[in-house]
Short mmCIF file of C-alpha atoms in Angstrom, two decimals:
data_model
loop_
_atom_site.label_atom_id
_atom_site.label_comp_id
_atom_site.label_asym_id
_atom_site.label_seq_id
_atom_site.Cartn_x
_atom_site.Cartn_y
_atom_site.Cartn_z
CA UNK J 1 0.05 0.09 -0.05
CA UNK J 2 1.47 3.33 -0.96
CA UNK J 3 2.10 6.15 1.66
CA UNK J 4 -0.92 8.33 0.61
CA UNK J 5 -3.35 5.40 1.11
CA UNK J 6 -1.69 4.32 4.75
CA UNK J 7 -1.94 7.99 6.01
CA UNK J 8 -5.55 8.20 4.97
CA UNK J 9 -6.62 5.18 6.62
CA UNK J 10 -4.41 6.26 9.78
CA UNK J 11 -5.92 9.89 10.72
CA UNK J 12 -9.25 11.51 10.78
CA UNK J 13 -7.81 14.81 9.40
CA UNK J 14 -7.18 15.48 5.66
CA UNK J 15 -4.51 13.74 3.27
CA UNK J 16 -3.68 15.37 0.20
CA UNK J 17 -1.46 14.54 -2.64
CA UNK J 18 -2.84 16.75 -5.54
CA UNK J 19 -0.40 18.79 -7.59
CA UNK J 20 -1.53 22.15 -6.30
CA UNK J 21 -1.23 21.35 -2.72
CA UNK J 22 2.14 19.91 -2.96
CA UNK J 23 3.36 23.09 -5.14
CA UNK J 24 1.79 25.37 -2.29
CA UNK J 25 3.98 23.24 0.14
CA UNK J 26 7.20 23.05 -1.65
CA UNK J 27 7.85 26.49 -1.33
CA UNK J 28 8.44 29.18 1.58
CA UNK J 29 9.95 32.67 1.89
CA UNK J 30 13.16 31.12 1.06
CA UNK J 31 15.07 30.67 -2.23
CA UNK J 32 14.47 26.83 -2.30
CA UNK J 33 11.78 24.46 -3.65
CA UNK J 34 11.44 20.96 -2.14
CA UNK J 35 8.15 18.76 -3.22
CA UNK J 36 6.77 16.84 -0.45
CA UNK J 37 5.45 13.37 -0.98
CA UNK J 38 2.36 13.94 0.85
CA UNK J 39 0.81 16.69 2.85
CA UNK J 40 -1.34 15.93 6.01
CA UNK J 41 -3.63 18.27 8.06
CA UNK J 42 -3.92 16.56 11.43
CA UNK J 43 -7.35 17.15 13.28
CA UNK J 44 -6.04 16.97 16.84
CA UNK J 45 -3.28 15.45 19.09
CA UNK J 46 -4.57 11.88 18.62
CA UNK J 47 -3.81 12.14 14.84
CA UNK J 48 -0.51 13.52 15.53
CA UNK J 49 0.41 10.72 17.96
CA UNK J 50 -0.64 8.15 15.41
CA UNK J 51 1.71 9.87 12.61
CA UNK J 52 4.48 9.88 14.87
CA UNK J 53 4.16 6.27 15.80
CA UNK J 54 3.80 5.39 12.22
CA UNK J 55 7.00 7.36 10.97
CA UNK J 56 8.89 5.75 14.07
CA UNK J 57 7.98 2.24 13.15
CA UNK J 58 8.41 2.91 9.30
CA UNK J 59 12.11 4.34 9.99
CA UNK J 60 12.59 1.02 12.15
CA UNK J 61 12.03 -1.04 9.08
CA UNK J 62 14.44 1.11 7.04
CA UNK J 63 11.96 3.12 5.40
CA UNK J 64 12.68 6.76 4.66
CA UNK J 65 9.74 8.52 6.31
CA UNK J 66 9.81 12.05 8.29
CA UNK J 67 7.31 14.47 9.70
CA UNK J 68 8.15 18.27 9.03
CA UNK J 69 5.68 20.62 10.95
CA UNK J 70 4.61 23.76 9.15
CA UNK J 71 2.27 26.65 9.95
CA UNK J 72 2.44 29.88 7.91
CA UNK J 73 5.45 28.87 5.62
CA UNK J 74 6.98 32.37 6.22
CA UNK J 75 10.39 30.91 7.08
CA UNK J 76 13.02 32.30 5.00
CA UNK J 77 15.73 29.61 5.38
CA UNK J 78 13.81 26.54 4.20
CA UNK J 79 13.25 25.12 7.67
CA UNK J 80 9.61 23.67 6.83
CA UNK J 81 10.52 22.27 3.43
CA UNK J 82 10.74 18.41 2.98
CA UNK J 83 10.66 15.38 0.37
CA UNK J 84 8.52 13.38 2.91
CA UNK J 85 5.50 14.44 5.02
CA UNK J 86 4.50 17.81 5.51
CA UNK J 87 2.54 18.32 8.64
CA UNK J 88 0.05 21.53 8.12
CA UNK J 89 -0.87 23.00 11.47
CA UNK J 90 -2.92 26.09 10.67
CA UNK J 91 -6.04 24.07 9.44
CA UNK J 92 -7.03 22.59 13.07
CA UNK J 93 -4.39 23.26 15.65
CA UNK J 94 -5.36 27.24 15.83
CA UNK J 95 -7.39 27.67 18.99
CA UNK J 96 -6.55 30.06 21.48
CA UNK J 97 -7.61 28.22 24.42
CA UNK J 98 -7.10 30.91 27.06
CA UNK J 99 -5.93 34.31 27.84
CA UNK J 100 -5.26 34.80 31.70
CA UNK J 101 -3.91 37.51 33.68
CA UNK J 102 -0.47 37.59 32.43
CA UNK J 103 -0.50 34.35 30.34
CA UNK J 104 -2.03 32.70 27.24
CA UNK J 105 -2.69 29.13 26.25
CA UNK J 106 -2.64 28.57 22.59
CA UNK J 107 -2.10 26.10 19.63
CA UNK J 108 0.96 26.28 17.36
CA UNK J 109 -1.07 27.14 14.09
CA UNK J 110 -2.56 30.29 15.29
CA UNK J 111 -1.81 33.23 13.62
CA UNK J 112 0.01 35.91 15.57
CA UNK J 113 -2.12 38.72 14.15
CA UNK J 114 -5.33 36.98 15.58
CA UNK J 115 -3.29 36.08 18.89
CA UNK J 116 -2.18 39.83 19.35
CA UNK J 117 -5.89 41.08 18.89
CA UNK J 118 -7.24 38.59 21.42
CA UNK J 119 -4.36 39.42 24.07
CA UNK J 120 -4.80 43.15 23.40
CA UNK J 121 -8.21 43.15 24.52
CA UNK J 122 -6.80 42.40 28.00
CA UNK J 123 -4.01 45.11 27.45
CA UNK J 124 -1.53 41.98 26.97
CA UNK J 125 1.11 41.35 24.29
CA UNK J 126 3.42 38.93 23.48
CA UNK J 127 6.54 41.30 22.44
CA UNK J 128 8.94 38.90 20.64
CA UNK J 129 6.98 39.25 17.14
CA UNK J 130 8.89 39.45 13.73
CA UNK J 131 8.31 41.90 11.12
CA UNK J 132 6.20 39.24 9.69
CA UNK J 133 3.59 39.71 12.37
CA UNK J 134 0.63 39.81 9.88
CA UNK J 135 1.67 36.49 8.01
CA UNK J 136 3.22 34.28 10.80
CA UNK J 137 2.11 31.99 13.56
CA UNK J 138 2.79 31.59 17.14
CA UNK J 139 4.26 28.15 16.53
CA UNK J 140 6.56 29.29 14.06
CA UNK J 141 7.71 31.87 16.20
CA UNK J 142 8.47 29.29 18.94
CA UNK J 143 10.31 26.87 16.34
CA UNK J 144 12.51 29.85 15.10
CA UNK J 145 12.82 31.58 18.36
CA UNK J 146 11.48 34.71 16.61
CA UNK J 147 12.67 38.34 17.66
CA UNK J 148 11.71 41.61 16.19
CA UNK J 149 11.42 45.42 16.56
CA UNK J 150 10.84 45.28 20.42
CA UNK J 151 13.60 42.79 21.04
CA UNK J 152 15.88 45.54 22.28
CA UNK J 153 13.74 46.17 25.30
CA UNK J 154 12.05 42.78 25.80
CA UNK J 155 14.00 40.02 24.27
CA UNK J 156 12.97 36.93 22.26
CA UNK J 157 10.37 34.36 22.24
CA UNK J 158 12.69 32.14 24.50
CA UNK J 159 11.88 34.31 27.28
CA UNK J 160 8.24 34.10 27.15
CA UNK J 161 7.52 30.30 27.61
CA UNK J 162 5.81 28.85 30.56
CA UNK J 163 5.58 25.73 29.09
CA UNK J 164 5.31 23.68 25.78
CA UNK J 165 3.66 20.46 25.11
CA UNK J 166 5.38 18.06 22.60
CA UNK J 167 4.94 14.72 20.93
CA UNK J 168 7.97 12.65 21.17
CA UNK J 169 9.17 10.02 19.01
CA UNK J 170 7.17 7.29 21.03
CA UNK J 171 3.88 8.98 20.14
CA UNK J 172 3.07 10.24 23.30
CA UNK J 173 2.47 13.91 24.52
CA UNK J 174 4.66 15.50 27.20
CA UNK J 175 4.60 18.69 29.08
CA UNK J 176 8.10 20.48 29.19
CA UNK J 177 8.34 23.33 31.76
CA UNK J 178 11.25 24.74 34.15
CA UNK J 179 12.41 22.56 36.87
CA UNK J 180 13.84 22.77 40.32
CA UNK J 181 16.51 20.10 40.87
CA UNK J 182 14.29 18.17 42.92
CA UNK J 183 11.69 18.03 40.21
CA UNK J 184 14.37 17.10 37.67
CA UNK J 185 15.40 14.32 39.80
CA UNK J 186 11.65 13.15 39.76
CA UNK J 187 11.58 13.20 36.18
CA UNK J 188 14.75 11.52 35.79
CA UNK J 189 13.38 8.47 38.07
CA UNK J 190 10.58 8.10 35.62
CA UNK J 191 10.53 4.85 33.62
CA UNK J 192 10.24 5.18 29.76
CA UNK J 193 11.28 7.72 27.27
CA UNK J 194 10.58 10.69 29.44
CA UNK J 195 12.85 9.71 32.26
CA UNK J 196 15.55 8.53 29.56
CA UNK J 197 15.51 11.98 27.85
CA UNK J 198 16.01 13.89 30.98
CA UNK J 199 18.69 11.55 32.16
CA UNK J 200 20.70 11.86 28.97
CA UNK J 201 20.23 15.51 28.47
CA UNK J 202 21.30 16.50 31.97
CA UNK J 203 24.24 14.51 31.82
CA UNK J 204 25.26 15.79 28.33
CA UNK J 205 24.86 19.54 29.58
CA UNK J 206 26.28 18.77 33.19
CA UNK J 207 29.43 17.08 31.83
CA UNK J 208 29.90 19.76 28.96
CA UNK J 209 28.72 22.83 31.25
CA UNK J 210 31.75 25.06 31.05
CA UNK J 211 32.48 24.51 27.25
CA UNK J 212 28.69 25.20 26.50
CA UNK J 213 29.10 28.62 28.37
CA UNK J 214 31.97 29.53 26.59
CA UNK J 215 30.25 28.50 23.36
CA UNK J 216 27.23 30.92 23.77
CA UNK J 217 27.53 33.60 21.21
CA UNK J 218 28.22 36.91 22.62
CA UNK J 219 25.63 39.00 21.05
CA UNK J 220 22.29 39.96 22.22
CA UNK J 221 20.36 37.70 20.03
CA UNK J 222 20.90 34.21 18.52
CA UNK J 223 18.80 31.56 16.57
CA UNK J 224 21.71 29.37 15.72
CA UNK J 225 22.12 25.71 16.56
CA UNK J 226 20.50 24.07 19.86
CA UNK J 227 20.73 26.51 22.97
CA UNK J 228 22.15 23.79 25.40
CA UNK J 229 23.92 26.59 27.44
CA UNK J 230 20.76 28.18 28.41
CA UNK J 231 19.03 25.00 29.84
CA UNK J 232 20.80 24.53 33.03
CA UNK J 233 21.12 27.32 35.32
CA UNK J 234 23.56 26.00 38.13
CA UNK J 235 23.47 29.10 40.20
CA UNK J 236 19.68 29.36 40.24
CA UNK J 237 19.37 25.40 40.35
CA UNK J 238 16.79 25.45 37.47
CA UNK J 239 16.75 23.00 34.45
CA UNK J 240 14.67 24.61 31.79
CA UNK J 241 14.05 22.15 28.54
CA UNK J 242 11.74 24.74 27.04
CA UNK J 243 15.10 26.66 26.35
CA UNK J 244 16.18 23.74 24.01
CA UNK J 245 12.76 23.20 22.51
CA UNK J 246 12.66 27.03 21.43
CA UNK J 247 14.40 27.71 18.15
CA UNK J 248 14.81 23.83 17.61
CA UNK J 249 12.79 23.96 14.29
CA UNK J 250 10.56 20.99 14.82
CA UNK J 251 13.60 18.70 14.89
CA UNK J 252 12.97 17.33 18.59
CA UNK J 253 9.14 16.69 18.51
CA UNK J 254 6.00 17.99 17.11
CA UNK J 255 4.61 20.97 19.27
CA UNK J 256 0.81 20.69 20.36
CA UNK J 257 0.34 23.61 22.62
CA UNK J 258 2.22 26.72 24.27
CA UNK J 259 1.67 28.54 27.24
CA UNK J 260 3.14 32.11 26.70
CA UNK J 261 4.00 34.72 29.71
CA UNK J 262 2.66 37.90 28.38
CA UNK J 263 3.60 41.60 29.14
CA UNK J 264 1.48 44.92 29.55
CA UNK J 265 2.97 47.09 26.85
CA UNK J 266 3.46 50.76 27.94
CA UNK J 267 0.69 53.14 26.97
CA UNK J 268 2.63 55.68 24.98
CA UNK J 269 5.06 55.47 22.24
CA UNK J 270 6.83 58.24 19.98
CA UNK J 271 8.99 57.95 16.96
CA UNK J 272 12.40 59.77 16.24
CA UNK J 273 13.13 59.29 12.39
CA UNK J 274 16.72 59.56 11.49
CA UNK J 275 17.81 60.14 7.72
CA UNK J 276 21.27 59.01 7.31
CA UNK J 277 23.16 59.85 4.03
CA UNK J 278 26.87 58.39 5.42
CA UNK J 279 26.72 55.13 6.70
CA UNK J 280 29.81 55.68 8.25
CA UNK J 281 28.09 57.76 11.06
CA UNK J 282 25.94 54.66 11.92
CA UNK J 283 28.27 53.40 14.71
CA UNK J 284 28.59 56.39 16.80
CA UNK J 285 24.83 57.42 16.15
CA UNK J 286 23.81 53.90 17.31
CA UNK J 287 25.81 54.11 20.45
CA UNK J 288 24.01 57.58 21.09
CA UNK J 289 20.61 56.31 20.63
CA UNK J 290 21.25 53.33 23.03
CA UNK J 291 22.30 55.22 25.72
CA UNK J 292 18.87 56.80 25.93
CA UNK J 293 17.26 53.08 26.37
CA UNK J 294 14.62 53.34 23.36
CA UNK J 295 12.13 50.58 23.00
CA UNK J 296 13.69 49.88 19.42
CA UNK J 297 15.99 51.07 16.85
CA UNK J 298 14.76 49.87 13.42
CA UNK J 299 16.28 50.63 9.97
CA UNK J 300 15.85 50.20 6.15
CA UNK J 301 17.98 51.34 3.39
CA UNK J 302 17.75 53.58 0.27
CA UNK J 303 16.78 50.64 -2.02
CA UNK J 304 14.00 49.78 0.16
CA UNK J 305 12.93 53.18 0.22
CA UNK J 306 13.11 53.77 -3.22
CA UNK J 307 10.71 50.27 -3.62
CA UNK J 308 8.55 52.07 -1.42
CA UNK J 309 8.08 55.02 -3.08
CA UNK J 310 7.38 53.17 -6.37
CA UNK J 311 4.87 51.10 -4.98
CA UNK J 312 2.93 53.46 -2.75
CA UNK J 313 -0.53 52.34 -3.58
CA UNK J 314 0.43 48.98 -1.98
CA UNK J 315 1.53 50.63 1.18
CA UNK J 316 -1.53 52.76 1.39
CA UNK J 317 -3.61 49.74 1.12
CA UNK J 318 -1.83 48.33 4.07
CA UNK J 319 -2.42 51.44 6.00
CA UNK J 320 -6.26 51.04 5.43
CA UNK J 321 -7.20 54.76 5.82
CA UNK J 322 -8.05 57.89 3.82
CA UNK J 323 -6.05 57.28 0.73
CA UNK J 324 -5.85 60.95 -0.16
CA UNK J 325 -4.69 61.96 2.98
CA UNK J 326 -2.23 59.14 3.40
CA UNK J 327 -0.79 60.04 0.07
CA UNK J 328 -0.25 63.55 1.22
CA UNK J 329 1.62 62.49 4.27
CA UNK J 330 4.31 60.93 2.09
CA UNK J 331 5.08 64.13 0.41
CA UNK J 332 7.80 65.31 2.79
CA UNK J 333 9.66 62.25 2.10
CA UNK J 334 9.14 62.53 -1.85
CA UNK J 335 10.44 66.30 -1.43
CA UNK J 336 13.39 65.26 0.69
CA UNK J 337 14.44 62.57 -1.90
CA UNK J 338 14.11 65.09 -4.72
CA UNK J 339 15.98 68.22 -3.14
CA UNK J 340 18.68 66.14 -0.99
CA UNK J 341 18.80 62.74 -2.27
CA UNK J 342 17.65 59.38 -0.95
CA UNK J 343 18.97 58.58 2.44
CA UNK J 344 21.25 55.79 2.69
CA UNK J 345 19.56 54.64 5.67
CA UNK J 346 16.31 55.44 7.48
CA UNK J 347 16.57 54.79 11.27
CA UNK J 348 13.53 54.56 13.37
CA UNK J 349 14.09 54.96 17.08
CA UNK J 350 10.77 54.38 19.25
CA UNK J 351 10.51 55.45 22.90
CA UNK J 352 7.79 54.55 25.19
CA UNK J 353 6.67 55.48 28.61
CA UNK J 354 3.49 55.25 30.65
CA UNK J 355 2.46 58.86 29.85
CA UNK J 356 2.41 60.81 26.28
CA UNK J 357 4.46 63.74 28.07
CA UNK J 358 7.04 61.37 29.22
CA UNK J 359 7.55 59.34 26.09
CA UNK J 360 7.62 62.49 23.98
CA UNK J 361 9.96 64.42 26.32
CA UNK J 362 12.35 61.47 25.93
CA UNK J 363 12.26 61.42 22.14
CA UNK J 364 12.94 65.36 22.13
CA UNK J 365 15.87 64.73 24.51
CA UNK J 366 17.56 62.53 21.89
CA UNK J 367 16.77 64.61 19.12
CA UNK J 368 18.69 67.17 20.69
CA UNK J 369 21.69 65.03 21.58
CA UNK J 370 21.87 64.14 18.08
CA UNK J 371 22.16 67.72 16.66
CA UNK J 372 26.09 67.15 16.66
CA UNK J 373 25.70 64.97 13.91
CA UNK J 374 24.92 66.29 10.23
CA UNK J 375 21.81 64.50 9.73
CA UNK J 376 18.01 65.27 9.38
CA UNK J 377 15.48 63.96 12.14
CA UNK J 378 12.00 64.11 12.50
CA UNK J 379 10.02 63.40 15.62
CA UNK J 380 6.44 62.01 15.10
CA UNK J 381 3.78 61.58 17.65
CA UNK J 382 1.71 58.42 17.55
CA UNK J 383 -0.39 58.84 14.41
CA UNK J 384 -0.82 57.52 11.05
CA UNK J 385 2.40 59.27 10.06
CA UNK J 386 4.36 57.02 12.26
CA UNK J 387 2.56 53.97 10.83
CA UNK J 388 3.85 54.61 7.28
CA UNK J 389 7.29 54.07 8.44
CA UNK J 390 6.65 51.14 10.14
CA UNK J 391 4.82 49.49 7.26
CA UNK J 392 7.78 50.37 4.98
CA UNK J 393 10.20 48.66 7.66
CA UNK J 394 8.03 45.60 8.26
CA UNK J 395 6.80 45.02 4.77
CA UNK J 396 10.15 45.64 3.32
CA UNK J 397 11.12 41.88 2.42
CA UNK J 398 7.40 41.21 1.10
CA UNK J 399 7.24 44.52 -1.11
CA UNK J 400 10.77 43.39 -2.69
CA UNK J 401 9.53 39.86 -2.93
CA UNK J 402 6.25 40.53 -4.66
CA UNK J 403 6.94 43.61 -6.84
CA UNK J 404 10.53 43.71 -8.32
CA UNK J 405 10.13 42.53 -11.70
CA UNK J 406 12.45 40.29 -13.29
CA UNK J 407 14.44 39.91 -9.96
CA UNK J 408 14.36 37.15 -7.14
CA UNK J 409 14.98 37.73 -3.69
CA UNK J 410 17.70 35.71 -2.44
CA UNK J 411 17.69 35.36 1.57
CA UNK J 412 20.89 33.77 2.35
CA UNK J 413 22.84 36.29 4.43
CA UNK J 414 19.82 37.85 5.73
CA UNK J 415 20.14 37.66 9.53
CA UNK J 416 23.71 38.08 11.02
CA UNK J 417 24.19 39.69 14.33
CA UNK J 418 27.42 41.43 15.67
CA UNK J 419 27.89 43.57 18.77
CA UNK J 420 26.84 47.06 17.99
CA UNK J 421 30.18 48.40 19.36
CA UNK J 422 31.86 46.84 16.49
CA UNK J 423 29.97 48.14 13.67
CA UNK J 424 32.59 50.83 12.94
CA UNK J 425 35.30 48.21 11.94
CA UNK J 426 32.51 45.44 10.68
CA UNK J 427 30.52 47.57 8.28
CA UNK J 428 33.34 48.95 5.86
CA UNK J 429 34.52 45.21 5.56
CA UNK J 430 31.17 43.91 4.92
CA UNK J 431 30.55 46.47 2.09
CA UNK J 432 33.78 45.58 0.84
CA UNK J 433 32.89 42.07 0.22
CA UNK J 434 29.27 42.73 -0.97
CA UNK J 435 30.56 45.25 -3.47
CA UNK J 436 32.58 42.57 -5.17
CA UNK J 437 29.73 40.77 -6.40
CA UNK J 438 28.04 43.82 -8.11
CA UNK J 439 24.74 42.87 -6.67
CA UNK J 440 21.53 44.80 -5.91
CA UNK J 441 20.89 44.24 -2.25
CA UNK J 442 18.78 46.02 0.55
CA UNK J 443 19.50 46.51 4.10
CA UNK J 444 17.14 46.58 6.63
CA UNK J 445 16.90 45.20 10.53
CA UNK J 446 17.23 45.94 14.11
CA UNK J 447 20.32 48.21 14.16
CA UNK J 448 20.17 48.58 18.20
CA UNK J 449 21.05 44.71 18.42
CA UNK J 450 23.65 44.87 15.49
CA UNK J 451 21.14 42.34 13.50
CA UNK J 452 21.13 43.14 10.05
CA UNK J 453 18.87 41.76 6.96
CA UNK J 454 20.61 41.93 3.95
CA UNK J 455 18.59 40.54 0.89
CA UNK J 456 20.41 40.30 -2.54
CA UNK J 457 18.21 40.54 -5.61
CA UNK J 458 19.49 38.09 -8.08
CA UNK J 459 18.12 37.76 -11.83
CA UNK J 460 15.49 35.10 -12.46
CA UNK J 461 17.09 32.05 -14.40
CA UNK J 462 20.50 33.03 -12.98
CA UNK J 463 23.18 30.73 -14.02
CA UNK J 464 25.54 31.87 -11.49
CA UNK J 465 23.29 31.82 -8.40
CA UNK J 466 24.71 28.91 -6.72
CA UNK J 467 28.50 30.02 -7.25
CA UNK J 468 27.33 33.41 -5.68
CA UNK J 469 25.39 32.28 -2.83
CA UNK J 470 28.20 29.59 -2.04
CA UNK J 471 31.01 32.18 -2.18
CA UNK J 472 29.38 35.47 -0.95
CA UNK J 473 27.73 33.36 2.02
CA UNK J 474 31.17 31.88 3.10
CA UNK J 475 32.78 35.41 3.04
CA UNK J 476 30.04 37.09 4.91
CA UNK J 477 29.98 34.49 7.52
CA UNK J 478 33.63 34.16 8.01
CA UNK J 479 33.72 37.86 8.91
CA UNK J 480 30.64 37.42 11.32
CA UNK J 481 32.42 34.56 12.84
CA UNK J 482 35.68 36.68 13.03
CA UNK J 483 33.72 39.14 15.22
CA UNK J 484 32.25 36.28 17.52
CA UNK J 485 28.71 37.02 16.13
CA UNK J 486 25.86 34.81 15.04
CA UNK J 487 24.96 33.98 11.54
CA UNK J 488 21.20 34.26 12.52
CA UNK J 489 19.55 36.41 15.14
CA UNK J 490 16.11 35.41 14.73
CA UNK J 491 15.35 33.36 11.23
CA UNK J 492 17.17 30.28 12.50
CA UNK J 493 19.30 27.79 10.40
CA UNK J 494 17.20 25.74 7.88
CA UNK J 495 18.71 24.55 4.72
CA UNK J 496 20.47 27.62 4.41
CA UNK J 497 22.63 28.12 7.53
CA UNK J 498 22.68 24.65 9.09
CA UNK J 499 25.75 23.71 6.96
CA UNK J 500 27.80 26.28 8.75
CA UNK J 501 27.02 25.26 12.26
CA UNK J 502 30.28 23.22 12.64
CA UNK J 503 32.12 26.23 11.73
CA UNK J 504 30.56 28.43 13.76
CA UNK J 505 30.83 26.80 17.28
CA UNK J 506 33.52 24.33 16.41
CA UNK J 507 33.34 20.59 16.16
CA UNK J 508 33.05 19.85 19.74
CA UNK J 509 30.03 21.86 20.28
CA UNK J 510 28.63 20.48 16.98
CA UNK J 511 28.96 17.12 18.18
CA UNK J 512 27.06 18.08 21.36
CA UNK J 513 24.13 19.11 18.98
CA UNK J 514 24.47 15.71 17.16
CA UNK J 515 24.03 13.94 20.45
CA UNK J 516 21.17 16.20 21.37
CA UNK J 517 19.29 15.42 18.37
CA UNK J 518 19.99 11.40 18.76
CA UNK J 519 18.64 11.78 22.61
CA UNK J 520 15.39 13.13 20.95
CA UNK J 521 15.28 11.54 17.58
CA UNK J 522 17.68 8.71 16.92
CA UNK J 523 15.91 7.80 13.79
CA UNK J 524 15.65 11.19 12.22
CA UNK J 525 11.98 11.36 11.86
CA UNK J 526 11.48 14.84 12.80
CA UNK J 527 12.66 17.58 10.06
CA UNK J 528 15.89 15.77 9.22
CA UNK J 529 18.87 17.71 7.59
CA UNK J 530 17.96 20.89 9.68
CA UNK J 531 20.50 21.82 12.53
CA UNK J 532 22.49 18.50 12.07
CA UNK J 533 23.11 16.19 9.21
CA UNK J 534 22.88 19.30 6.91
CA UNK J 535 24.29 19.30 3.27
CA UNK J 536 25.22 22.38 1.44
CA UNK J 537 25.34 20.50 -1.85
CA UNK J 538 21.73 19.14 -1.08
CA UNK J 539 20.57 22.61 -0.39
CA UNK J 540 22.23 24.10 -3.66
CA UNK J 541 20.45 21.36 -5.54
CA UNK J 542 17.03 22.69 -4.30
CA UNK J 543 17.62 26.40 -5.38
CA UNK J 544 14.81 27.88 -7.14
CA UNK J 545 15.34 30.72 -9.54
CA UNK J 546 12.68 29.90 -12.33
#
């Protein structure tokens, strides 16, 4: 019996193999295309348990069947692409179960936009949302350890997990949460897979504790590898497996439920916009901005600015207001570009406080402190005039992906992080590398974290795409690693960066990643080829430049 028929008989949810469905699941926001054998839409946890048991038993017989969870498909690294079984979570695992006083219980297929609407009704927020907040799901945010514009003040998704429920290779569902040493001992004493995992995982981390602490990237955000250094806090006596599950890209099990800790957002926010015509000033300006503790410091470059002006109708549509009024709100930027040239970088520094007066006064102080730099600044109260800048920043990648004719966005050096204080040395070296390849590229990102999203634009049908991706990627990551940075601050490894993990962390730490994968998934049934066992040759064979 073929795989499609077996799965149809196995679960209550839908099983599809038609060309349209498989084509839809063969792509995400990355530069790859991989067609799955089957797409399944599990109805409930019971369906997932059956799928996992089936995959585990099939693997034991030597059959290559694996399960790759997928939600919104916004991943830019190919993390949810597979040649085997794709498990779609948005159709049925989409319930917001509860929003409490400072937490929410939710299934992984819930779209963040819907989740935020529900939490804001109680003046609560999950602040680690990414720029794709209108498109992504909360399960994808956990799988990738997402961060975004509020990361500077509030941190990433890893800091907001109270517990995670996940189905492991034996087909049973387990709850993972922070444990005291006494609670850990109780888990280790259990029979079966749960006790085995806690015993083996603790032994691996405890035995290599010092090496793992040394291996932790010295940057404010990181989504590369398994975060083994964050699991065991010896000083506090806490063992927290959620710190391993977050960012693991579905390679350890299938998440069924998440309990998020939520925050109460500050009531008032005001925006200071900086227009830079000389990027050499960026390190000094960033340092000055950070000294005032802004809520966020974001940016987008001149190419994104030009595309935004060209695609003004699309932006006005996203703003959802009076089209004529919104159009006129952009006239100052158009006039500035015509008279003074397009700025090389637009920086958005947001300041928040409990009162309108306090937030505005803080932004004014910063504006005054920046007068020594030869830059234009604009202080904006919380209005639609502020929203227009955020739409351009948040939608920059989608604007490019959907509207630049004859070109392909190629996200492969799109998420590296270095410490902000080294930007003065780092950026000139980076531009020297980029300019060797004569590519059109855009820059956006989280300047306050030293986290840059550089997206090259490459011609459709490009015959030298693979060579450029290999060579340019290697040169950029070599530079990032020289500055002890991370190759991904929030987009995670997927197909495009997993092959560099051994280089980033060294062979000893990479071996611990392999052992971690083996503890949870010795037969490789959960999203294989991501994090460990990755192949650059395989990834390059799946490039999609049609």
